[in-house]
XYZ file of N, CA and C in Angstrom:
813
model
N 0.858 -1.054 0.092
C -0.074 0.349 0.054
C 0.955 0.998 -0.231
N 0.227 1.980 -1.138
C 1.681 3.397 -1.022
C 0.209 4.341 -0.849
N 0.694 5.268 0.035
C -0.251 6.371 0.308
C 0.415 7.638 0.291
N -0.105 9.023 -0.010
C 0.744 10.197 -0.208
C -0.592 11.015 0.582
N 0.341 11.678 1.625
C 0.154 12.108 2.216
C -0.946 13.963 2.267
N -1.518 14.205 3.075
C -2.592 15.179 2.749
C -1.577 16.426 2.524
N -2.127 17.133 1.427
C -1.459 18.962 1.683
C -2.269 19.596 0.850
N -2.077 20.480 1.503
C -2.974 21.897 1.914
C -1.747 23.274 1.199
N -2.457 24.010 -0.600
C -2.225 24.856 -0.551
C -2.899 25.700 -0.253
N -2.427 27.185 0.799
C -3.528 28.414 0.543
C -2.500 29.545 -0.017
N -3.481 30.410 -1.369
C -3.114 31.084 -1.589
C -4.354 32.525 -1.272
N -3.409 33.186 -0.879
C -4.288 35.143 -0.784
C -3.757 35.582 -1.146
N -4.361 35.803 -1.448
C -4.029 38.257 -2.810
C -4.935 39.143 -2.110
N -4.624 39.792 -1.289
C -5.251 41.423 -0.812
C -4.765 42.762 -1.804
N -5.454 42.780 -2.325
C -4.890 44.097 -3.210
C -6.248 45.696 -3.071
N -5.531 46.651 -1.990
C -5.921 47.540 -1.485
C -5.547 48.765 -2.119
N -6.326 49.339 -2.560
C -5.505 50.982 -3.286
C -6.115 52.029 -2.955
N -5.641 52.427 -1.835
C -5.200 53.976 -1.422
C -6.853 55.086 -1.847
N -6.981 55.693 -1.407
C -7.867 56.698 -1.757
C -7.388 57.404 -2.676
N -8.080 57.610 -4.011
C -7.789 58.676 -4.963
C -8.481 59.778 -4.563
N -8.260 60.905 -4.882
C -8.639 62.149 -4.533
C -8.053 62.893 -5.459
N -9.150 63.466 -6.701
C -9.413 64.352 -8.377
C -9.797 65.348 -7.964
N -9.399 66.864 -8.226
C -10.122 68.403 -8.458
C -9.670 68.802 -9.092
N -11.193 68.950 -9.928
C -10.783 69.365 -11.405
C -11.464 71.194 -10.815
N -10.732 72.103 -11.545
C -11.411 73.768 -11.580
C -11.864 74.474 -13.181
N -13.146 74.565 -13.053
C -13.712 75.540 -14.163
C -14.081 77.026 -14.151
N -14.072 77.473 -14.682
C -14.121 78.877 -14.952
C -15.456 78.969 -14.008
N -16.216 77.511 -13.760
C -17.398 77.945 -13.024
C -17.996 77.792 -12.161
N -17.185 76.359 -11.913
C -17.553 75.808 -10.740
C -16.202 75.196 -10.190
N -16.120 74.090 -8.928
C -14.513 73.636 -8.779
C -15.732 72.517 -7.877
N -15.629 70.875 -9.014
C -15.500 69.691 -8.832
C -14.183 69.190 -7.746
N -14.605 68.499 -6.937
C -13.805 67.234 -6.228
C -14.172 66.286 -5.496
N -14.052 65.119 -6.489
C -13.931 63.616 -6.502
C -13.324 62.876 -5.626
N -13.084 62.219 -4.499
C -12.796 61.219 -4.003
C -13.327 59.968 -4.041
N -12.057 58.913 -4.502
C -13.167 57.608 -4.906
C -12.131 56.479 -3.959
N -12.473 55.338 -3.373
C -11.629 54.686 -2.695
C -12.110 53.158 -3.296
N -11.087 52.735 -3.292
C -11.268 51.083 -3.955
C -10.490 50.080 -3.391
N -11.240 49.028 -2.216
C -10.646 48.230 -1.950
C -11.006 46.976 -2.733
N -10.125 45.653 -3.403
C -10.382 44.303 -3.434
C -9.780 43.630 -2.731
N -10.619 42.446 -2.385
C -9.665 41.217 -1.701
C -10.582 40.073 -2.447
N -9.328 39.183 -2.413
C -8.972 37.506 -3.102
C -9.005 36.530 -2.377
N -9.349 35.856 -1.486
C -8.694 34.659 -0.885
C -9.150 33.545 -2.226
N -7.947 32.463 -2.558
C -8.367 31.330 -3.109
C -7.476 30.351 -2.124
N -8.005 29.177 -2.021
C -8.290 27.749 -0.724
C -7.718 26.609 -2.104
N -7.112 25.752 -2.143
C -6.618 24.823 -2.860
C -6.494 23.761 -2.076
N -7.515 22.165 -1.795
C -7.079 21.744 -0.800
C -7.014 20.651 -1.734
N -6.007 19.353 -1.616
C -5.676 17.929 -2.301
C -5.559 17.435 -0.964
N -6.524 15.918 -0.935
C -6.258 14.883 -0.133
C -6.853 13.901 -0.642
N -6.504 12.923 -0.365
C -6.316 11.335 -0.313
C -6.236 10.744 -2.014
N -4.719 10.842 -1.469
C -4.834 9.499 -3.058
C -4.215 8.726 -2.407
N -4.723 7.238 -2.489
C -4.718 5.940 -1.808
C -4.431 5.207 -2.741
N -3.450 4.202 -3.385
C -3.039 3.430 -4.588
C -3.309 1.785 -3.665
N -3.895 1.127 -3.467
C -3.560 -0.198 -3.054
C -3.747 -1.195 -4.364
N -2.758 -2.009 -4.039
C -3.016 -3.299 -4.925
C -3.106 -4.583 -4.128
N -3.552 -5.183 -4.525
C -4.169 -6.775 -4.127
C -3.560 -7.195 -5.108
N -3.606 -8.675 -5.105
C -3.139 -9.488 -5.931
C -3.662 -9.705 -7.012
N -5.157 -9.623 -7.089
C -5.771 -9.654 -8.097
C -6.277 -7.557 -9.092
N -5.893 -6.557 -7.577
C -6.566 -5.687 -8.007
C -6.284 -4.525 -7.630
N -6.308 -3.412 -8.095
C -6.043 -2.049 -7.805
C -7.285 -0.829 -8.074
N -7.075 -0.239 -7.202
C -7.569 0.415 -6.621
C -7.119 1.857 -6.176
N -7.510 2.805 -7.403
C -7.099 4.125 -6.839
C -8.062 4.964 -6.680
N -7.861 5.876 -5.818
C -9.123 6.811 -5.244
C -8.045 9.022 -5.265
N -9.029 9.274 -5.948
C -8.244 10.938 -5.846
C -9.784 11.860 -5.364
N -9.239 12.528 -4.346
C -10.597 13.471 -4.252
C -9.317 15.143 -4.149
N -10.220 15.592 -4.573
C -9.934 17.261 -4.562
C -10.681 18.117 -4.490
N -10.375 18.688 -3.255
C -11.958 20.361 -3.230
C -10.786 22.142 -3.108
N -11.798 22.460 -3.941
C -11.382 23.749 -4.149
C -11.964 24.195 -3.477
N -11.805 25.852 -2.665
C -12.754 26.672 -2.361
C -11.934 28.429 -2.295
N -12.917 28.588 -3.272
C -12.534 30.167 -3.289
C -13.596 31.307 -2.839
N -12.780 32.667 -2.429
C -13.358 33.064 -1.856
C -13.055 34.825 -2.514
N -13.948 35.628 -2.755
C -13.606 37.061 -3.433
C -14.729 37.579 -2.867
N -13.863 39.102 -2.330
C -13.948 40.182 -1.913
C -13.649 41.319 -2.950
N -14.581 42.683 -3.412
C -14.286 43.193 -4.394
C -15.422 44.597 -4.535
N -14.449 45.485 -4.208
C -14.513 46.602 -4.269
C -15.718 47.178 -3.473
N -15.502 48.640 -2.897
C -15.828 49.765 -1.864
C -15.593 51.271 -2.519
N -16.776 51.785 -2.949
C -16.678 53.147 -3.479
C -17.287 53.961 -2.450
N -16.872 55.341 -2.577
C -17.602 55.954 -1.983
C -16.889 57.314 -2.649
N -17.676 58.322 -3.053
C -17.494 59.193 -3.966
C -18.497 61.251 -3.652
N -16.986 61.743 -3.260
C -17.873 63.234 -3.328
C -17.308 64.022 -3.946
N -18.893 65.164 -4.523
C -18.804 65.900 -5.537
C -19.092 67.204 -4.498
N -17.938 68.527 -4.611
C -18.768 69.761 -4.186
C -18.214 70.601 -5.555
N -19.561 71.278 -5.520
C -19.093 72.236 -6.616
C -19.866 74.203 -5.696
N -18.936 74.422 -6.252
C -18.904 76.580 -5.875
C -19.073 77.013 -7.526
N -20.052 77.655 -6.873
C -20.418 78.658 -8.067
C -19.584 80.145 -8.043
N -19.193 80.179 -9.187
C -19.203 82.004 -8.450
C -19.696 82.869 -7.675
N -19.132 84.072 -7.250
C -20.041 85.020 -6.834
C -20.426 86.066 -7.881
N -21.532 86.573 -8.332
C -21.777 87.459 -9.656
C -21.975 88.789 -8.944
N -21.054 89.729 -9.735
C -21.698 91.828 -9.091
C -22.099 91.872 -9.719
N -23.698 92.672 -10.001
C -24.241 93.051 -11.281
C -23.531 94.531 -11.292
N -24.033 94.921 -12.453
C -23.092 96.008 -13.205
C -23.471 97.462 -12.524
N -22.783 98.680 -12.220
C -23.542 99.543 -11.021
C -23.274 100.944 -12.263
N -24.086 102.254 -11.597
C -23.830 103.011 -12.372
C -22.629 103.898 -12.549
N -21.681 103.993 -13.466
C -20.270 104.955 -13.398
C -20.359 106.107 -13.331
N -19.741 106.723 -13.050
C -20.512 108.142 -12.932
C -20.065 109.023 -14.246
N -20.467 109.486 -14.536
C -20.112 110.427 -15.652
C -18.993 112.041 -15.553
N -18.401 111.780 -14.013
C -17.032 113.454 -13.931
C -16.423 113.084 -14.802
N -15.914 114.151 -15.774
C -14.829 113.903 -16.922
C -14.170 114.675 -16.017
N -12.847 114.757 -16.958
C -11.680 115.148 -16.625
C -11.622 117.052 -16.870
N -11.102 118.422 -16.274
C -11.684 119.074 -16.351
C -12.849 119.129 -16.091
N -13.756 118.863 -16.169
C -15.444 118.865 -15.822
C -15.861 119.617 -17.752
N -14.956 118.674 -18.196
C -15.398 119.421 -19.696
C -15.956 118.122 -20.356
N -16.988 118.634 -21.219
C -17.985 117.304 -21.878
C -18.754 118.096 -23.501
N -17.604 117.540 -24.516
C -17.666 118.028 -25.661
C -18.740 117.539 -26.512
N -19.398 118.357 -26.652
C -20.841 118.601 -27.849
C -20.224 118.368 -28.689
N -20.611 117.434 -29.923
C -20.120 117.490 -31.883
C -21.974 116.956 -32.356
N -21.292 117.382 -33.306
C -22.263 117.127 -34.933
C -21.675 116.696 -36.139
N -22.425 116.005 -36.807
C -22.165 115.902 -38.352
C -20.999 114.866 -37.640
N -21.459 114.018 -36.988
C -19.907 112.237 -36.311
C -20.686 111.556 -36.834
N -20.402 110.617 -37.517
C -20.847 108.928 -38.237
C -19.572 108.346 -36.923
N -20.214 106.954 -36.793
C -19.172 105.950 -36.407
C -18.268 105.961 -36.762
N -16.629 105.900 -36.127
C -15.503 106.080 -36.464
C -14.959 106.700 -37.621
N -16.162 107.887 -37.743
C -15.496 109.108 -38.461
C -14.764 110.275 -37.025
N -14.490 111.037 -37.844
C -13.678 112.462 -36.981
C -14.701 112.922 -36.229
N -14.901 113.874 -34.726
C -15.630 114.331 -34.563
C -15.205 116.113 -34.696
N -17.153 116.828 -35.299
C -17.108 118.293 -34.879
C -17.519 118.899 -34.116
N -16.747 119.376 -33.815
C -17.241 120.504 -32.382
C -18.384 121.052 -32.625
N -19.143 121.334 -31.527
C -20.058 122.298 -31.793
C -20.164 123.484 -30.608
N -20.868 124.450 -30.903
C -20.797 125.666 -29.953
C -22.720 125.802 -29.647
N -22.372 126.365 -28.850
C -24.149 126.643 -28.186
C -24.463 127.754 -29.205
N -26.126 127.912 -29.299
C -26.952 128.584 -30.367
C -28.070 127.919 -30.707
N -28.493 128.744 -31.722
C -30.130 128.106 -32.018
C -30.192 127.495 -33.827
N -29.110 127.644 -33.970
C -28.538 127.212 -35.773
C -27.902 125.774 -36.268
N -27.570 125.753 -37.145
C -27.226 124.687 -38.006
C -25.641 124.027 -36.901
N -26.045 123.275 -36.643
C -24.242 122.012 -35.996
C -24.385 122.873 -35.091
N -25.580 123.340 -34.137
C -25.382 123.888 -32.479
C -26.070 123.284 -31.612
N -26.082 123.349 -30.260
C -27.355 123.232 -29.324
C -27.648 124.064 -28.545
N -28.667 123.811 -27.665
C -29.675 125.130 -27.313
C -28.279 125.302 -25.949
N -28.974 127.259 -26.066
C -27.654 127.857 -25.204
C -27.686 127.290 -23.809
N -29.619 127.021 -23.645
C -30.123 125.836 -21.905
C -29.780 124.735 -22.200
N -29.339 124.101 -23.054
C -29.420 122.980 -22.927
C -27.958 121.544 -23.566
N -27.138 122.226 -22.862
C -25.762 121.682 -23.168
C -25.260 120.727 -23.076
N -24.563 120.343 -23.191
C -23.920 117.802 -23.317
C -23.664 117.798 -21.884
N -23.347 119.153 -21.043
C -22.857 118.386 -19.590
C -24.393 118.287 -18.789
N -25.458 118.136 -19.466
C -26.831 118.145 -19.089
C -26.746 116.896 -19.044
N -26.501 115.677 -20.187
C -26.947 115.086 -19.958
C -25.910 113.618 -19.606
N -25.233 114.166 -18.528
C -24.299 113.240 -17.914
C -24.684 114.152 -16.091
N -25.656 114.779 -15.805
C -24.780 115.205 -14.715
C -26.335 114.660 -13.380
N -26.682 113.719 -14.013
C -27.398 112.670 -13.138
C -29.075 113.136 -12.753
N -29.503 114.399 -13.288
C -30.281 115.552 -13.187
C -31.166 114.906 -13.967
N -32.395 114.668 -14.403
C -33.599 114.852 -15.373
C -34.457 115.432 -15.508
N -33.858 116.714 -14.496
C -35.236 117.710 -15.255
C -34.146 118.695 -15.801
N -32.609 118.583 -16.225
C -31.819 118.799 -17.141
C -31.881 118.394 -18.538
N -31.741 118.792 -19.717
C -31.410 118.588 -21.139
C -30.379 118.613 -21.418
N -30.133 117.772 -22.961
C -28.922 118.619 -23.589
C -29.839 118.104 -25.062
N -29.904 119.161 -25.732
C -30.413 119.564 -27.320
C -29.900 120.200 -28.384
N -29.473 119.223 -28.949
C -28.853 119.761 -30.505
C -29.678 119.786 -31.786
N -29.207 120.773 -32.315
C -30.257 120.737 -34.186
C -29.629 120.009 -34.770
N -28.334 119.775 -34.720
C -27.696 118.863 -35.629
C -27.876 119.839 -36.851
N -28.280 119.045 -38.413
C -28.205 119.628 -39.578
C -28.964 120.971 -39.314
N -30.042 121.525 -39.041
C -31.114 122.476 -38.676
C -30.629 123.656 -37.662
N -32.235 124.370 -38.512
C -31.866 125.131 -37.415
C -33.545 125.085 -36.873
N -33.116 126.348 -35.473
C -34.380 126.060 -34.602
C -35.766 126.201 -35.712
N -35.849 126.792 -36.360
C -37.175 127.273 -37.409
C -37.494 125.804 -38.197
N -36.490 124.699 -38.645
C -36.314 124.499 -39.346
C -37.030 122.614 -38.626
N -37.924 121.780 -39.745
C -38.428 120.562 -39.274
C -38.208 120.152 -39.671
N -37.699 118.924 -39.455
C -37.222 117.530 -40.613
C -36.819 116.313 -39.772
N -37.138 115.322 -40.633
C -36.781 114.021 -39.948
C -34.954 113.635 -39.573
N -34.478 114.529 -39.985
C -32.729 114.506 -39.762
C -32.072 115.302 -39.101
N -33.075 116.212 -39.006
C -32.470 117.307 -37.978
C -31.994 116.652 -35.982
N -31.270 117.064 -35.811
C -30.377 116.631 -34.734
C -29.603 115.599 -34.704
N -29.629 114.303 -36.504
C -29.072 113.017 -35.980
C -27.908 113.627 -36.302
N -26.967 112.189 -36.082
C -25.118 112.079 -35.771
C -24.627 113.411 -35.026
N -25.438 113.525 -33.660
C -24.776 114.757 -32.936
C -25.000 113.345 -31.569
N -24.224 114.575 -30.236
C -23.612 113.671 -28.944
C -22.497 114.572 -28.228
N -21.827 113.319 -27.906
C -20.631 114.285 -26.787
C -19.917 113.197 -27.320
N -18.794 113.304 -26.420
C -17.350 112.585 -25.487
C -17.266 113.088 -24.532
N -16.058 111.750 -24.274
C -15.703 112.583 -22.534
C -14.461 111.460 -22.156
N -13.950 111.837 -21.184
C -12.860 111.665 -20.656
C -13.014 111.021 -19.124
N -13.772 109.979 -18.808
C -13.531 109.668 -17.515
C -12.642 109.733 -16.400
N -13.189 111.064 -15.422
C -12.406 111.451 -13.652
C -12.125 110.172 -13.305
N -12.799 109.003 -13.289
C -12.769 108.299 -12.378
C -11.786 107.241 -13.172
N -11.066 106.978 -14.857
C -10.290 106.435 -15.287
C -10.979 105.464 -15.764
N -10.357 104.836 -16.064
C -10.307 103.455 -17.138
C -11.646 102.352 -16.638
N -12.750 102.133 -17.500
C -13.902 101.258 -17.038
C -14.416 100.360 -17.703
N -14.890 99.375 -17.168
C -15.542 98.749 -17.775
C -17.278 99.011 -18.272
N -17.560 98.851 -19.438
C -19.207 99.798 -19.799
C -19.930 98.176 -19.957
N -20.660 97.739 -19.388
C -21.382 97.037 -19.956
C -22.773 96.569 -20.536
N -23.424 98.154 -19.802
C -24.263 98.188 -20.408
C -25.237 100.317 -20.778
N -26.132 100.347 -20.816
C -26.196 101.650 -21.070
C -27.645 102.433 -21.258
N -28.264 103.297 -20.497
C -29.665 103.642 -20.723
C -29.468 104.936 -20.932
N -30.884 105.495 -21.290
C -31.043 107.054 -21.910
C -32.746 107.363 -21.380
N -32.778 108.520 -20.980
C -33.556 109.283 -20.034
C -34.272 109.939 -21.090
N -35.442 110.219 -20.959
C -35.974 111.463 -21.483
C -36.032 112.451 -20.706
N -36.702 113.881 -22.319
C -36.302 114.854 -21.960
C -37.771 115.501 -21.330
N -38.220 116.992 -21.310
C -39.239 116.889 -20.071
C -40.063 117.649 -20.961
N -40.715 117.540 -22.406
C -41.142 117.446 -23.437
C -40.909 116.850 -24.853
N -41.758 117.076 -26.108
C -42.021 116.703 -27.196
C -41.027 115.147 -27.524
N -41.761 114.601 -26.938
C -41.940 112.908 -27.272
C -40.509 112.433 -29.005
N -41.424 113.163 -29.746
C -41.157 113.364 -31.198
C -39.121 113.511 -30.985
N -38.756 114.021 -30.378
C -37.474 114.433 -30.071
C -36.486 113.280 -29.379
N -37.351 112.097 -29.060
C -36.566 110.849 -28.549
C -35.253 110.227 -29.518
N -34.089 109.762 -28.507
C -33.443 109.237 -29.842
C -34.004 107.600 -29.711
N -34.023 106.828 -30.993
C -33.857 105.738 -31.268
C -33.411 104.683 -31.566
N -32.181 105.403 -32.139
C -30.960 104.299 -32.367
C -29.839 104.538 -31.671
N -29.129 104.737 -31.536
C -27.879 105.557 -30.426
C -26.303 104.363 -31.032
N -25.023 105.309 -30.658
C -24.104 104.216 -31.028
C -23.109 104.689 -29.520
N -22.094 103.244 -29.160
C -21.111 104.382 -27.916
C -19.609 103.765 -28.340
N -19.099 104.240 -28.420
C -17.313 104.231 -28.543
C -16.838 104.589 -27.445
N -15.179 103.756 -27.599
C -14.572 103.553 -26.355
C -13.050 103.975 -26.891
N -12.579 104.926 -26.249
C -11.246 105.051 -26.240
C -10.609 105.018 -25.262
N -9.143 104.973 -25.440
C -7.827 104.694 -24.336
C -7.042 106.024 -24.709
N -7.454 107.016 -25.492
C -6.585 108.131 -25.778
C -7.006 109.585 -25.214
N -6.553 110.538 -25.454
C -6.779 111.620 -24.359
C -6.511 112.917 -25.142
N -6.991 114.306 -24.430
C -7.126 115.225 -25.527
C -7.426 115.071 -26.863
N -6.502 115.950 -27.336
C -6.846 116.083 -29.060
C -7.155 115.152 -29.721
N -6.674 114.004 -29.975
C -6.681 112.762 -30.295
C -8.191 112.008 -29.949
N -8.855 112.881 -29.065
C -10.013 112.090 -29.315
C -10.499 112.940 -30.452
N -10.494 113.945 -30.715
C -11.394 114.441 -32.215
C -11.432 113.763 -33.294
N -10.512 112.872 -33.370
C -10.336 110.784 -34.710
C -10.673 110.445 -34.428
N -11.738 109.827 -35.323
C -12.501 108.950 -35.629
C -11.368 107.340 -35.576
N -10.196 107.340 -35.487
C -9.312 105.881 -35.439
C -9.475 106.176 -33.947
N -9.417 107.133 -33.700
C -9.023 107.176 -31.440
C -10.422 106.108 -31.315
N -11.103 105.861 -31.544
C -12.447 105.612 -31.402
C -12.286 103.858 -31.401
N -13.539 103.077 -30.946
C -13.722 101.646 -30.782
C -15.419 101.115 -30.800
N -15.869 100.783 -31.933
C -17.492 100.498 -31.283
C -17.726 99.424 -30.565
N -18.151 99.993 -29.940
C -18.901 99.049 -28.519
C -20.110 98.385 -28.436
N -21.121 99.536 -29.074
C -22.310 99.719 -28.915
C -22.863 100.481 -30.608
N -24.185 99.284 -30.994
C -24.893 99.839 -32.099
C -25.897 99.285 -32.519
N -27.356 100.453 -31.371
C -28.702 99.562 -31.885
C -29.753 100.585 -30.927
N -30.630 99.717 -30.799
C -31.631 101.066 -30.089
C -31.630 101.130 -28.635
N -32.279 102.447 -28.817
C -32.228 103.186 -27.286
C -32.909 102.882 -25.891
N -33.802 102.230 -26.712
C -33.975 101.324 -25.418
C -35.627 102.708 -24.734
N -35.615 103.488 -25.823
C -36.787 104.543 -25.804
C -38.235 103.889 -27.104
N -37.342 102.598 -27.725
C -38.992 102.326 -28.776
C -40.201 102.356 -27.827
N -40.582 102.228 -26.796
C -42.220 102.467 -26.204
C -41.404 103.466 -25.476
N -42.833 104.298 -25.677
C -41.929 106.345 -25.054
C -42.673 105.553 -23.050
N -41.995 105.491 -23.015
C -42.217 105.446 -21.247
C -42.543 106.603 -20.254
N -42.666 107.800 -20.949
C -43.405 109.473 -20.184
C -42.207 110.429 -20.532
N -42.579 110.745 -20.172
C -41.454 112.128 -19.890
C -40.691 112.338 -18.599
N -39.482 113.366 -18.656
C -38.208 112.932 -17.347
C -38.199 111.320 -16.754
N -38.717 110.456 -18.032
C -37.953 109.002 -17.541
C -37.618 108.276 -17.932
N -36.757 106.799 -17.605
C -35.643 106.148 -17.933
C -36.072 104.738 -18.877
N -35.286 104.924 -20.399
C -35.730 103.626 -20.883
C -35.390 101.885 -20.629
N -35.426 101.606 -21.207
C -34.912 99.805 -20.866
C -33.335 99.770 -21.503
N -32.460 99.520 -19.949
C -30.893 99.240 -20.457
C -30.896 98.737 -21.189
N -29.620 98.850 -22.154
C -29.496 97.700 -22.890
C -27.855 97.353 -23.067
N -28.163 95.946 -22.680
C -26.504 95.190 -22.327
C -26.211 95.765 -23.332
N -25.015 95.541 -23.486
C -23.340 95.728 -23.803
C -22.681 94.854 -23.909
N -22.047 93.631 -24.958
C -20.963 92.680 -25.046
C -19.963 93.025 -24.852
N -19.269 93.354 -23.731
C -17.615 94.769 -23.834
C -17.010 93.487 -22.632
N -15.801 93.717 -23.397
C -14.903 92.788 -22.154
C -13.757 93.935 -21.744
N -13.244 94.882 -22.873
C -12.569 95.699 -22.718
C -12.652 97.619 -21.772
N -11.712 98.081 -21.113
C -11.471 98.797 -20.162
C -11.896 100.512 -20.846
N -12.024 100.890 -21.165
C -11.993 102.545 -21.843
C -12.119 103.577 -20.556
N -11.165 104.782 -20.670
C -11.044 106.010 -20.251
C -12.004 107.141 -20.496
N -12.201 107.322 -22.185
C -13.592 107.886 -22.903
C -14.045 107.495 -23.361
N -15.261 108.481 -23.725
C -16.231 107.589 -24.301
C -16.775 108.383 -25.416
N -17.426 107.705 -26.387
C -18.870 108.659 -27.004
C -19.636 108.207 -27.525
N -20.563 109.427 -27.443
C -22.478 108.372 -27.417
C -22.836 109.781 -28.753
N -23.422 108.923 -29.715
C -23.467 109.373 -30.937
C -25.678 108.706 -31.181
N -26.132 110.036 -31.551
C -28.219 109.633 -31.792
C -28.104 109.568 -33.395
N -28.316 108.130 -34.084
C -28.560 108.031 -35.209
C -30.059 108.353 -35.556
N -31.219 108.120 -34.735
C -32.344 108.113 -35.369
C -32.612 108.568 -33.740
N -34.405 109.270 -34.606
C -35.083 109.944 -33.394
C -36.789 108.886 -33.598
N -37.808 109.314 -33.034
C -38.645 109.267 -33.044
C -39.441 109.514 -34.443
N -39.600 110.973 -34.698
C -40.087 111.767 -35.050
C -39.750 112.786 -36.357
N -40.635 113.857 -36.870
C -39.915 114.777 -37.194
C -39.828 115.878 -36.687
N -38.896 116.059 -36.342
C -38.697 117.498 -35.286
C -37.227 118.709 -35.761
N -36.949 119.188 -34.933
C -36.411 120.163 -35.274
C -34.744 120.085 -34.553
N -35.292 118.956 -33.852
C -33.649 118.543 -33.000
C -34.228 117.479 -32.082
N -33.153 116.606 -31.538
C -32.998 115.780 -31.052
C -32.534 116.077 -29.191
N -33.192 115.607 -28.158
C -32.918 116.173 -26.984
C -33.016 114.891 -25.725
N -32.622 114.672 -24.969
C -32.433 113.602 -23.592
C -32.766 114.439 -22.692
N -32.383 114.027 -21.280
C -32.088 114.404 -20.135
C -30.923 113.819 -19.380
N -30.487 112.446 -19.540
C -29.741 111.614 -19.319
C -28.753 110.675 -20.123
N -27.650 110.685 -20.488
C -26.958 109.305 -20.821
C -26.385 108.595 -18.826
N -26.995 107.464 -19.272
C -26.103 106.443 -17.771
C -25.243 105.691 -18.243
N -24.235 105.434 -17.799
C -23.524 104.000 -18.403
C -23.551 103.137 -17.212
N -23.641 101.752 -17.225
C -23.395 101.044 -16.373
C -22.103 99.589 -16.859
N -21.649 99.664 -15.376
C -20.372 98.587 -15.351
C -19.823 98.180 -14.528
N -18.061 98.139 -14.291
C -17.311 98.069 -13.502
C -16.128 99.216 -13.308
């Protein structure tokens, strides 16, 4: 008789991966993800009892094999934290100008040279009682009135067009993202309907040159529906990402046939 004794083989494999932390930051959010994974595997193999018996007339062989397997896999935990940035609404920008000078202009189109205006009641003049500074004083009871291509006793659809003003901000470079225009005390037919706004980082006499200006808005005034007298229209949002220290405002159309264009305030919003 030959007997092979019991053999036992045990194989244990344990793999643990430690915590994995990934942090991703995007312009609008911060995402933090933590993942933990544990894998455990145990395999037991037992081989027993191999017996060979030889008798004069027979041979008997018996083999018994037992295999046991145990596997434990994966534990995951995930944490996500999202932080949205705070947003600050645009604020009213002071239109106080350097040397307290605001330059009235006429016969001026976008990207073209500015033509200086004087007070009076004739062609290319603004009314003596309604100078350009009134459009920037924060007071809707005052107004800026310009005759443009006409004189006070002339009534045409083009009177007052291509007029406006420019200034250099005392506060320095500012980012403008919105504008609002307020009506004057009378004559809704004089209300601006389409306007433009240009920005520049030039100063002094360079601001008379059209090449100094960059267009940042050209569109509705926000007064398409008459809001009433001495009232501000709808704010017009501007897609702009550049700061400028000087701004030029022009009126390109008005509500109806009149001898001039007038408005009480131009308000700029931004940062």
